[in-house]
Short mmCIF file of C-alpha atoms in Angstrom, two decimals:
data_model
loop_
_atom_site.label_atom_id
_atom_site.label_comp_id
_atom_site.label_asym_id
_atom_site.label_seq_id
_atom_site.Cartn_x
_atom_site.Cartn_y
_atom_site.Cartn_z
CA UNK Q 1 -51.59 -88.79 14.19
CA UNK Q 2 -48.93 -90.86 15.21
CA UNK Q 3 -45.06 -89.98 13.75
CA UNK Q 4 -43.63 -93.22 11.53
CA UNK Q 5 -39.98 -93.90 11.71
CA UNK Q 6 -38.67 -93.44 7.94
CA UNK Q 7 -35.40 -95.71 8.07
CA UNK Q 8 -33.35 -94.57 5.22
CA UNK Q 9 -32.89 -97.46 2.22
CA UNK Q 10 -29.44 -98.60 2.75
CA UNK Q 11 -26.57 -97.15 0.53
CA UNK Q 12 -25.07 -100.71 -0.10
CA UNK Q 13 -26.17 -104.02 -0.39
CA UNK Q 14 -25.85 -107.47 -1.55
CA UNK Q 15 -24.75 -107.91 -5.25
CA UNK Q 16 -27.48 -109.65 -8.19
CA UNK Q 17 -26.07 -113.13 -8.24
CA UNK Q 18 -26.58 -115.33 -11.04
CA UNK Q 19 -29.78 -116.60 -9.07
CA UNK Q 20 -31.37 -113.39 -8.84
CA UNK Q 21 -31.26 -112.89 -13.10
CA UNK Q 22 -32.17 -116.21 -13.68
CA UNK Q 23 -35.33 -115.55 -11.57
CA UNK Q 24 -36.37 -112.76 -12.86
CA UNK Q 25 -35.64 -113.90 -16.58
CA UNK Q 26 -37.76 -117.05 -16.04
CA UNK Q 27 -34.53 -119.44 -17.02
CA UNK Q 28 -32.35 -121.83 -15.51
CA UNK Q 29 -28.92 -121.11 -14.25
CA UNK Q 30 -27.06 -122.44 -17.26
CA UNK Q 31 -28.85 -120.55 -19.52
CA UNK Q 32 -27.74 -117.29 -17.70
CA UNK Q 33 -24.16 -118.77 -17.67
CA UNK Q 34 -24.10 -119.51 -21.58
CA UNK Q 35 -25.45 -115.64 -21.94
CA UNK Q 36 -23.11 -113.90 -19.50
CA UNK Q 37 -20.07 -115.74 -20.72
CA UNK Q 38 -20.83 -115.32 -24.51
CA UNK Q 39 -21.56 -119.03 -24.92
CA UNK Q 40 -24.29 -120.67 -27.80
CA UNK Q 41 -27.14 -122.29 -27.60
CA UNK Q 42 -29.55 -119.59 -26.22
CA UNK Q 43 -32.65 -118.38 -28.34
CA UNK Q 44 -32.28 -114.78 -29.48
CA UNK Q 45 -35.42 -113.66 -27.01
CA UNK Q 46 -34.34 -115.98 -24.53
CA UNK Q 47 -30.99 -113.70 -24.60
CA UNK Q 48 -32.82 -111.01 -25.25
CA UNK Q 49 -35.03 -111.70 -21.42
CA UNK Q 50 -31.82 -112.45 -19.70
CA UNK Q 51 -30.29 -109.20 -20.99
CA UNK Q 52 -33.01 -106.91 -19.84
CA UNK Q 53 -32.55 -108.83 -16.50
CA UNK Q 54 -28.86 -108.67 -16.17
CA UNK Q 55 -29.42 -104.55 -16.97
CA UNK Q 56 -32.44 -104.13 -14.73
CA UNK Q 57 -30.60 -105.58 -11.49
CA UNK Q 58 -26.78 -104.11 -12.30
CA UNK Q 59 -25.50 -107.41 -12.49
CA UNK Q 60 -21.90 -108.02 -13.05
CA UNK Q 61 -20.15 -111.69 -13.61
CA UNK Q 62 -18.17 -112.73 -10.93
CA UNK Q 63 -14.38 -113.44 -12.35
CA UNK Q 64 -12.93 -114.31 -9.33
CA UNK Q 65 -14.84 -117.33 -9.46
CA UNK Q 66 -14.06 -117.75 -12.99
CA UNK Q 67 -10.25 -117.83 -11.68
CA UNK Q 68 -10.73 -120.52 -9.67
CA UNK Q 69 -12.10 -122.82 -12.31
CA UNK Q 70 -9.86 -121.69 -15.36
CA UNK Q 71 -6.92 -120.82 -13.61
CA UNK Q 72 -5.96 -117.92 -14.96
CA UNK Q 73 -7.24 -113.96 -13.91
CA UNK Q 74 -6.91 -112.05 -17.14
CA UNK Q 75 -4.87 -109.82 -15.29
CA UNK Q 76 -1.39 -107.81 -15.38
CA UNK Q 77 1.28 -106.28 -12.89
CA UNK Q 78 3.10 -103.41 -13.84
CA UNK Q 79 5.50 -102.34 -11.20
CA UNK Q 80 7.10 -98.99 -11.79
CA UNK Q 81 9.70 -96.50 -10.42
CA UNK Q 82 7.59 -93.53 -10.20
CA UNK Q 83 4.03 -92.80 -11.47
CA UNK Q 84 4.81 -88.98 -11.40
CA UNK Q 85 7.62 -89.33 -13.90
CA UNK Q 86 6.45 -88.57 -17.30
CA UNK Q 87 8.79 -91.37 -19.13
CA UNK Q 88 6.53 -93.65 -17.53
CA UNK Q 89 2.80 -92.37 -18.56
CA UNK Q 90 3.57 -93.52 -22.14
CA UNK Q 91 5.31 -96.64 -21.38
CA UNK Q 92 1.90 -97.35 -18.95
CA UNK Q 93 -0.26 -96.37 -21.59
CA UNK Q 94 1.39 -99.31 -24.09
CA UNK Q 95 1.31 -101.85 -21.89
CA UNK Q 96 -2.35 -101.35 -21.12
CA UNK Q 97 -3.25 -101.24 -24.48
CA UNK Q 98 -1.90 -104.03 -25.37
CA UNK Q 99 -3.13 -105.96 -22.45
CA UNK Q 100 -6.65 -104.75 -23.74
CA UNK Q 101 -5.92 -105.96 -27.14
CA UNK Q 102 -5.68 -109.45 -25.30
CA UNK Q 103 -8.61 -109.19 -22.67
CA UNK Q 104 -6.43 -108.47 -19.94
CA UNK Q 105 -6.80 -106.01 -17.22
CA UNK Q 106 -3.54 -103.95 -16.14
CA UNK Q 107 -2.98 -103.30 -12.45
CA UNK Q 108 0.18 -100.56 -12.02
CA UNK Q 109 1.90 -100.02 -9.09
CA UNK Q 110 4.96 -97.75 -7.56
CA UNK Q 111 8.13 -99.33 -6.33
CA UNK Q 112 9.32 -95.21 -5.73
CA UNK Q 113 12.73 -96.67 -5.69
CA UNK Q 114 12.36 -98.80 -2.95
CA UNK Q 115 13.77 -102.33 -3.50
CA UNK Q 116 12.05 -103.46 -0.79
CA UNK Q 117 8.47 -101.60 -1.77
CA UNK Q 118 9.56 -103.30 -4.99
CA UNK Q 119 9.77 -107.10 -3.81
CA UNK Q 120 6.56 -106.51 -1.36
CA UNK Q 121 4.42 -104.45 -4.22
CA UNK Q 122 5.42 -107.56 -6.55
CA UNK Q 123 4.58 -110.07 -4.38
CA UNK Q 124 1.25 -108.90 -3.74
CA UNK Q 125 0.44 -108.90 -7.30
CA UNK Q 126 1.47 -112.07 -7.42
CA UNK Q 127 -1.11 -113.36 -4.50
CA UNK Q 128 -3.67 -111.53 -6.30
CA UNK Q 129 -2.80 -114.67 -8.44
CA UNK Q 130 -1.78 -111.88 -11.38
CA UNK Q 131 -0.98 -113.88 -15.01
CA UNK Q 132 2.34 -112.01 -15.91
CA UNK Q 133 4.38 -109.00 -14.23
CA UNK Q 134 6.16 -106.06 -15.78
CA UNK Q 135 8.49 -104.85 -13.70
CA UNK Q 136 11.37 -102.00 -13.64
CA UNK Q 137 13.23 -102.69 -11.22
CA UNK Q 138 14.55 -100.96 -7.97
CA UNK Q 139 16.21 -103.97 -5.95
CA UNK Q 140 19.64 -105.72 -7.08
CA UNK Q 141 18.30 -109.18 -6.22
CA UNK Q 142 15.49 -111.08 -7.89
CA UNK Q 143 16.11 -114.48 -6.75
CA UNK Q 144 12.55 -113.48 -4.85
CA UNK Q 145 10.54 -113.86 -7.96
CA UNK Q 146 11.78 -117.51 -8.94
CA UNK Q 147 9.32 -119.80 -7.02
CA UNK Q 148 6.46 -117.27 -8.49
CA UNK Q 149 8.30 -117.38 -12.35
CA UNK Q 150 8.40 -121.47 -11.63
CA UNK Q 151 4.60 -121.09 -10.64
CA UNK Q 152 3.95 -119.85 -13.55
CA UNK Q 153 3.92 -116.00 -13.36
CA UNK Q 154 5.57 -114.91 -16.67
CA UNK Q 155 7.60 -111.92 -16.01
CA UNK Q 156 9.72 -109.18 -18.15
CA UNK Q 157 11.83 -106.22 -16.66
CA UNK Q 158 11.97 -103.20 -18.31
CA UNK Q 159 14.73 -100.23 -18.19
CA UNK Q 160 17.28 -102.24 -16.10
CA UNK Q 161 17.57 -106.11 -16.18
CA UNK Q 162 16.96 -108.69 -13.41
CA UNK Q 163 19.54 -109.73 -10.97
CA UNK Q 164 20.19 -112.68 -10.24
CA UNK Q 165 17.54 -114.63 -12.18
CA UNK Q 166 17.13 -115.47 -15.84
CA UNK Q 167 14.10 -113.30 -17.15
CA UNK Q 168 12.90 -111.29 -20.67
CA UNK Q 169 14.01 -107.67 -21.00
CA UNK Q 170 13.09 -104.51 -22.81
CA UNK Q 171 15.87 -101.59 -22.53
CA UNK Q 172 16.90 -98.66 -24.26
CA UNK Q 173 20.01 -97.89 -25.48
CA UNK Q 174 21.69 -95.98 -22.47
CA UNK Q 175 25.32 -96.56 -23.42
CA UNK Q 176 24.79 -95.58 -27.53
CA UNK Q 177 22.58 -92.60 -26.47
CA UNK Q 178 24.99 -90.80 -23.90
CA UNK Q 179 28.30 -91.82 -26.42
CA UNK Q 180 26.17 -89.83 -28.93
CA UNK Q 181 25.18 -86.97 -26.68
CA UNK Q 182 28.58 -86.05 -25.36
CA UNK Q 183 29.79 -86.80 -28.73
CA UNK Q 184 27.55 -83.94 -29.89
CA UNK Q 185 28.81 -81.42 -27.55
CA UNK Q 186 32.05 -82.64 -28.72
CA UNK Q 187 31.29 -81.84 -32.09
CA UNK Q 188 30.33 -78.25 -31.02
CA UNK Q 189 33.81 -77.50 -29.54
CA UNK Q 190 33.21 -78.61 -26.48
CA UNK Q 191 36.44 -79.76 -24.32
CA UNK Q 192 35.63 -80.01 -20.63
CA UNK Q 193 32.04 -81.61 -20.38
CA UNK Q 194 30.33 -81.83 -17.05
CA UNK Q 195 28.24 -85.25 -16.59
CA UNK Q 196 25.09 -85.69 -14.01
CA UNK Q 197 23.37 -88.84 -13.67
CA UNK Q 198 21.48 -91.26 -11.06
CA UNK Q 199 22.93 -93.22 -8.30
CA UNK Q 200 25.39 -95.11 -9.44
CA UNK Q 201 23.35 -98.69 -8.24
CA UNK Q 202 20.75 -97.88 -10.89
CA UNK Q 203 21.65 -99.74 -14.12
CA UNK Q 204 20.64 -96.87 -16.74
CA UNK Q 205 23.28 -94.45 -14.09
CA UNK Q 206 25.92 -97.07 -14.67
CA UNK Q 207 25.33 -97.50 -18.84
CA UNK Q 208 25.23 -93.47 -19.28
CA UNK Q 209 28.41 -92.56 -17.71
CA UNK Q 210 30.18 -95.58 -19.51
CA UNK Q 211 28.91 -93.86 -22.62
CA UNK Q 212 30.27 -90.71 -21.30
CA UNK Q 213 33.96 -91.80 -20.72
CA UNK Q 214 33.30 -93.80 -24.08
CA UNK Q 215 32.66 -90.64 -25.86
CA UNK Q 216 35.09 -88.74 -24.51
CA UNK Q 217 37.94 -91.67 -24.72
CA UNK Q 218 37.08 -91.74 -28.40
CA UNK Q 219 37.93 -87.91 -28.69
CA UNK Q 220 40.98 -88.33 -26.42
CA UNK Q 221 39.59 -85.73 -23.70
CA UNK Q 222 40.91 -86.83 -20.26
CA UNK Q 223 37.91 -86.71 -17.30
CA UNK Q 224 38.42 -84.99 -14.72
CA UNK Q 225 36.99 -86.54 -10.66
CA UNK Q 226 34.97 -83.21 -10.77
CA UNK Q 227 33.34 -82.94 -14.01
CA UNK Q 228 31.40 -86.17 -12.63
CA UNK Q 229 28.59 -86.57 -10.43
CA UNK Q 230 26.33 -89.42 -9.45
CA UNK Q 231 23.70 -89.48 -7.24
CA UNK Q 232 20.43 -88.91 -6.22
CA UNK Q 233 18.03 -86.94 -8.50
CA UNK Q 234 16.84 -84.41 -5.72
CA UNK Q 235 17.06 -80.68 -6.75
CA UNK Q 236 19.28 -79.77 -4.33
CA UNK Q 237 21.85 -82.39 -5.16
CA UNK Q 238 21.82 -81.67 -8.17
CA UNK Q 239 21.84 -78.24 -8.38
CA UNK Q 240 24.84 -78.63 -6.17
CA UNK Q 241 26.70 -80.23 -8.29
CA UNK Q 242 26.33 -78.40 -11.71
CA UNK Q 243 27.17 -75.09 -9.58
CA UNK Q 244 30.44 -76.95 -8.06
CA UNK Q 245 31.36 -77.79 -12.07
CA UNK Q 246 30.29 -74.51 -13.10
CA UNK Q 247 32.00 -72.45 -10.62
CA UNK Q 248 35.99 -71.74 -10.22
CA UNK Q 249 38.65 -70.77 -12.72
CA UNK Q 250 38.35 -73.95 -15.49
CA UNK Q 251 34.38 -74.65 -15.20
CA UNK Q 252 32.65 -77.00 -17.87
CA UNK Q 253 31.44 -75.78 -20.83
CA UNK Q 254 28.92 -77.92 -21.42
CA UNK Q 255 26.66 -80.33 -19.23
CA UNK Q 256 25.14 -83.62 -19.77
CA UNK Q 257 22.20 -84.69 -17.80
CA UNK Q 258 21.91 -88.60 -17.09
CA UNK Q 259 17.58 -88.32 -16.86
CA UNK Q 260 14.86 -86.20 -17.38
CA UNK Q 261 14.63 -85.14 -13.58
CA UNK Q 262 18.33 -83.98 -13.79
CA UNK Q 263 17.80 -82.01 -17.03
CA UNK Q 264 14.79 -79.87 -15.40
CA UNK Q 265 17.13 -79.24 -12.75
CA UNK Q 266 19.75 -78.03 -14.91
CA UNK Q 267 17.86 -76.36 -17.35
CA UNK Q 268 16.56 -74.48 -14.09
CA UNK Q 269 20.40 -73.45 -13.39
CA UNK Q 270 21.59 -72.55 -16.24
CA UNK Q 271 19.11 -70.31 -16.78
CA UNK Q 272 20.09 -68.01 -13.97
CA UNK Q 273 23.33 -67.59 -15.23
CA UNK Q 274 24.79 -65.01 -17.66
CA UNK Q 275 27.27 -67.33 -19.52
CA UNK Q 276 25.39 -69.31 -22.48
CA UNK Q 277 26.13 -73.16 -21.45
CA UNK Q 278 25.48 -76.07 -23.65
CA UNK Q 279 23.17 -78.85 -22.16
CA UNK Q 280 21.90 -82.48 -23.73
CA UNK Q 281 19.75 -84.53 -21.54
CA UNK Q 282 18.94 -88.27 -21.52
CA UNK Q 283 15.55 -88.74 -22.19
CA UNK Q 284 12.79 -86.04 -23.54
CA UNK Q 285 10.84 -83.44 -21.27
CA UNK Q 286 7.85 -81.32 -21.54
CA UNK Q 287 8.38 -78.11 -23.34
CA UNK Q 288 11.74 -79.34 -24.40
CA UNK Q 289 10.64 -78.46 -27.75
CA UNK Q 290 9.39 -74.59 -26.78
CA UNK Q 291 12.38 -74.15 -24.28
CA UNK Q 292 15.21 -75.37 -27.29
CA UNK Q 293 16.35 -78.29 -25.05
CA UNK Q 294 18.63 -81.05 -27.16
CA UNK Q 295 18.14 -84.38 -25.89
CA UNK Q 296 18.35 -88.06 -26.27
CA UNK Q 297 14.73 -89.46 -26.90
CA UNK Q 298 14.04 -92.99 -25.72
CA UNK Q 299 10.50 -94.12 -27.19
CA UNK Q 300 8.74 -94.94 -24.06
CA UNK Q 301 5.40 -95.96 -25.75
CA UNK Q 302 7.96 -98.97 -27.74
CA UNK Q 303 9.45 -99.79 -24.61
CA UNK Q 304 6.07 -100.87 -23.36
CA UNK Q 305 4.22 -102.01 -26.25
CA UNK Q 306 7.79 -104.34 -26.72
CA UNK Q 307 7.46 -105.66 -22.91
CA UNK Q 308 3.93 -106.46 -23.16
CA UNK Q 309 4.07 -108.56 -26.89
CA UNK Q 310 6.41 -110.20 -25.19
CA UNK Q 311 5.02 -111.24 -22.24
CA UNK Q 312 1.99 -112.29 -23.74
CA UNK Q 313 3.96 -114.49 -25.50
CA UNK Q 314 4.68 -116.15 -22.62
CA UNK Q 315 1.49 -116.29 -21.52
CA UNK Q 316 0.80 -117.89 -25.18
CA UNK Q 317 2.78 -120.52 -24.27
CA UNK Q 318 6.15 -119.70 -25.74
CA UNK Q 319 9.07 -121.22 -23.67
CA UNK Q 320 12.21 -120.40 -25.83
CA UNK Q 321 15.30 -118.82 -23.65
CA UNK Q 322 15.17 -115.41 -22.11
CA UNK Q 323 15.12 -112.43 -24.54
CA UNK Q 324 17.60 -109.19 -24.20
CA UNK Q 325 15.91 -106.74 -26.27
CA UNK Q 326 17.27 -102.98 -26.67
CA UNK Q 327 16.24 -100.07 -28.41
CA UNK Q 328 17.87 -97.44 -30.01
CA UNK Q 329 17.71 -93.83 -29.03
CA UNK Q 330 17.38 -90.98 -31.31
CA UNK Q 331 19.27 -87.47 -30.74
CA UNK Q 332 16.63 -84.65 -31.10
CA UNK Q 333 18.80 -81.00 -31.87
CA UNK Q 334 16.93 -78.19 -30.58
CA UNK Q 335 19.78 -75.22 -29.87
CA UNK Q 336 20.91 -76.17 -26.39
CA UNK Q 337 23.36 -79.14 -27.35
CA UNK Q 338 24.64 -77.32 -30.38
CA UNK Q 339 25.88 -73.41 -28.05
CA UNK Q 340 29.50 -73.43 -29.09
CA UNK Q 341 32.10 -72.69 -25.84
CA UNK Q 342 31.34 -69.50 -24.32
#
């Protein structure tokens, strides 16, 4: 007996078209349009045929030809600093579901602090002809975005503000929350107060060390060069520096940490060391609760849901002049912030 060949049925192939369900649903084209995109005039068991069709063969609509003709993609850039930080997984979670609420897809992206990553990651959302962009921005220039924002692409930055371009933005309240925090430790006896934050080109680095000195102005405490340290966010750097301010024979008392990456860093030093230190950090971590850590608590989730409602708003047509929206912070008490001076 001769061997047959089996060839293996091919993994992929050509998408149902429209064609393909009219065919087997014994209707025209337009009736499969006016089913597929929700539209009257179709008999119940005429819709009911083209149904079992459209399930039977895995068809799916085809929006990018739906762009073409309306104009528009139902679709949403969000272009973020990190996806690994945890202030952004609420804020992400907002935005999408309030792109949802409006039929609108969200497409998220990482900028990891690049300002060019930022302009290039943008960009190509904006070729993927994207109806509106979030963005928190890494880059100090934004003139990039104006022939796309003229185009049409409605835009809102979140956590730091545009440069260089008029634009919608959603911030918290980094200047109000670090005058509170240091003006907490104050409150707790605290006299020489070390301060770690972000590099100083980042906006929210720049607004919580002006609420530092502002706190610390108000309660006539002179700053010392060395109780201050900006830069990057790496543990090394910035276990460095709360050792330096830590160490020799008039260390700080207390710390506060400019983000939540600098607090686990801290909370990570101080815990090796005999001498109870005080510590508030900017912005909420996990286990803060558990591990008694006092912070400043920005509400991610409103941060979002605000930069969404408002760019859909846009997208709704409104054209009054570019918002500045900030929210307020909230001090959470938990132990650490309130350690008197050792």
């Amino acid at each position: 007996m001769a061997e047959t060949t089996r060839h293996p049925e091919p993994r992929y192939g050509n998408r149902p078209t429209m064609k393909d369900v009219a065919a087997r649903a014994g209707v025209g084209l337009k009736t499969v349009s006016r089913v597929v995109n929700s539209e009257p005039g179709v008999t119940p068991d005429t819709e009911r045929r083209v149904q079992e069709a459209i399930d039977a063969l895995g068809f799916r609509r085809n929006d990018s030809a739906r762009v073409l003709r309306k104009g528009r993609t139902a679709s949403i850039g969000l272009v973020l600093e990190d996806l690994a930080d945890p202030f952004y997984g609420p804020l992400s979670r907002a935005v999408e579901e309030v792109a949802r609420a409006h039929g609108a897809l969200l497409i998220n992206g990482s900028s990891a602090e690049d300002p060019e990553r930022e302009q290039e990651l943008v960009l190509a959302l904006c070729a993927r002809r994207v109806d509106g962009l979030i963005v928190i921005p890494a880059g100090d220039d934004h003139r990039y975005l104006e022939p796309e924002m003229k185009a049409g692409v409605a835009t809102v930055f979140v956590d730091r503000p545009a440069v260089g371009i008029d634009a919608d933005m959603v911030l918290s309240d980094s200047f109000g929350g670090a005058r509170e925090g240091v003006a907490h430790l104050i409150a707790h006896g605290h006299r020489r107060i070390g301060f770690i934050g972000d590099q100083p080109r980042i906006h929210t680095a720049t607004e919580r060390l002006r609420g530092y000195h502002a706190a610390m102005a108000d309660a006539g405490i002179p700053v010392r060069d060395s109780w201050v340290s900006l830069g990057s966010t790496d543990p090394a750097r910035v276990r460095a520096a709360a050792e330096a301010m830590l160490s020799g024979p008039d260390p700080v008392t207390a710390l506060f940490a400019g983000n939540n990456r600098v607090t686990v860093t801290a909370v990570r030093v101080l815990a090796e060391r005999k001498r109870p230190i005080a510590l508030v950090g900017f912005d909420d971590i996990e286990l803060a609760d558990l591990l008694g850590i006092t912070v400043i608590s920005q509400d991610a989730a409103a941060v979002g849901r605000t930069a969404a409602e408002h760019l859909f708003r846009r997208l709704d047509g409104v054209d009054d002049a570019p918002a500045r929206v900030e929210l307020p912070t909230t001090l959470i008490a938990r132990g650490s912030g309130e350690l008197p001076p050792a």
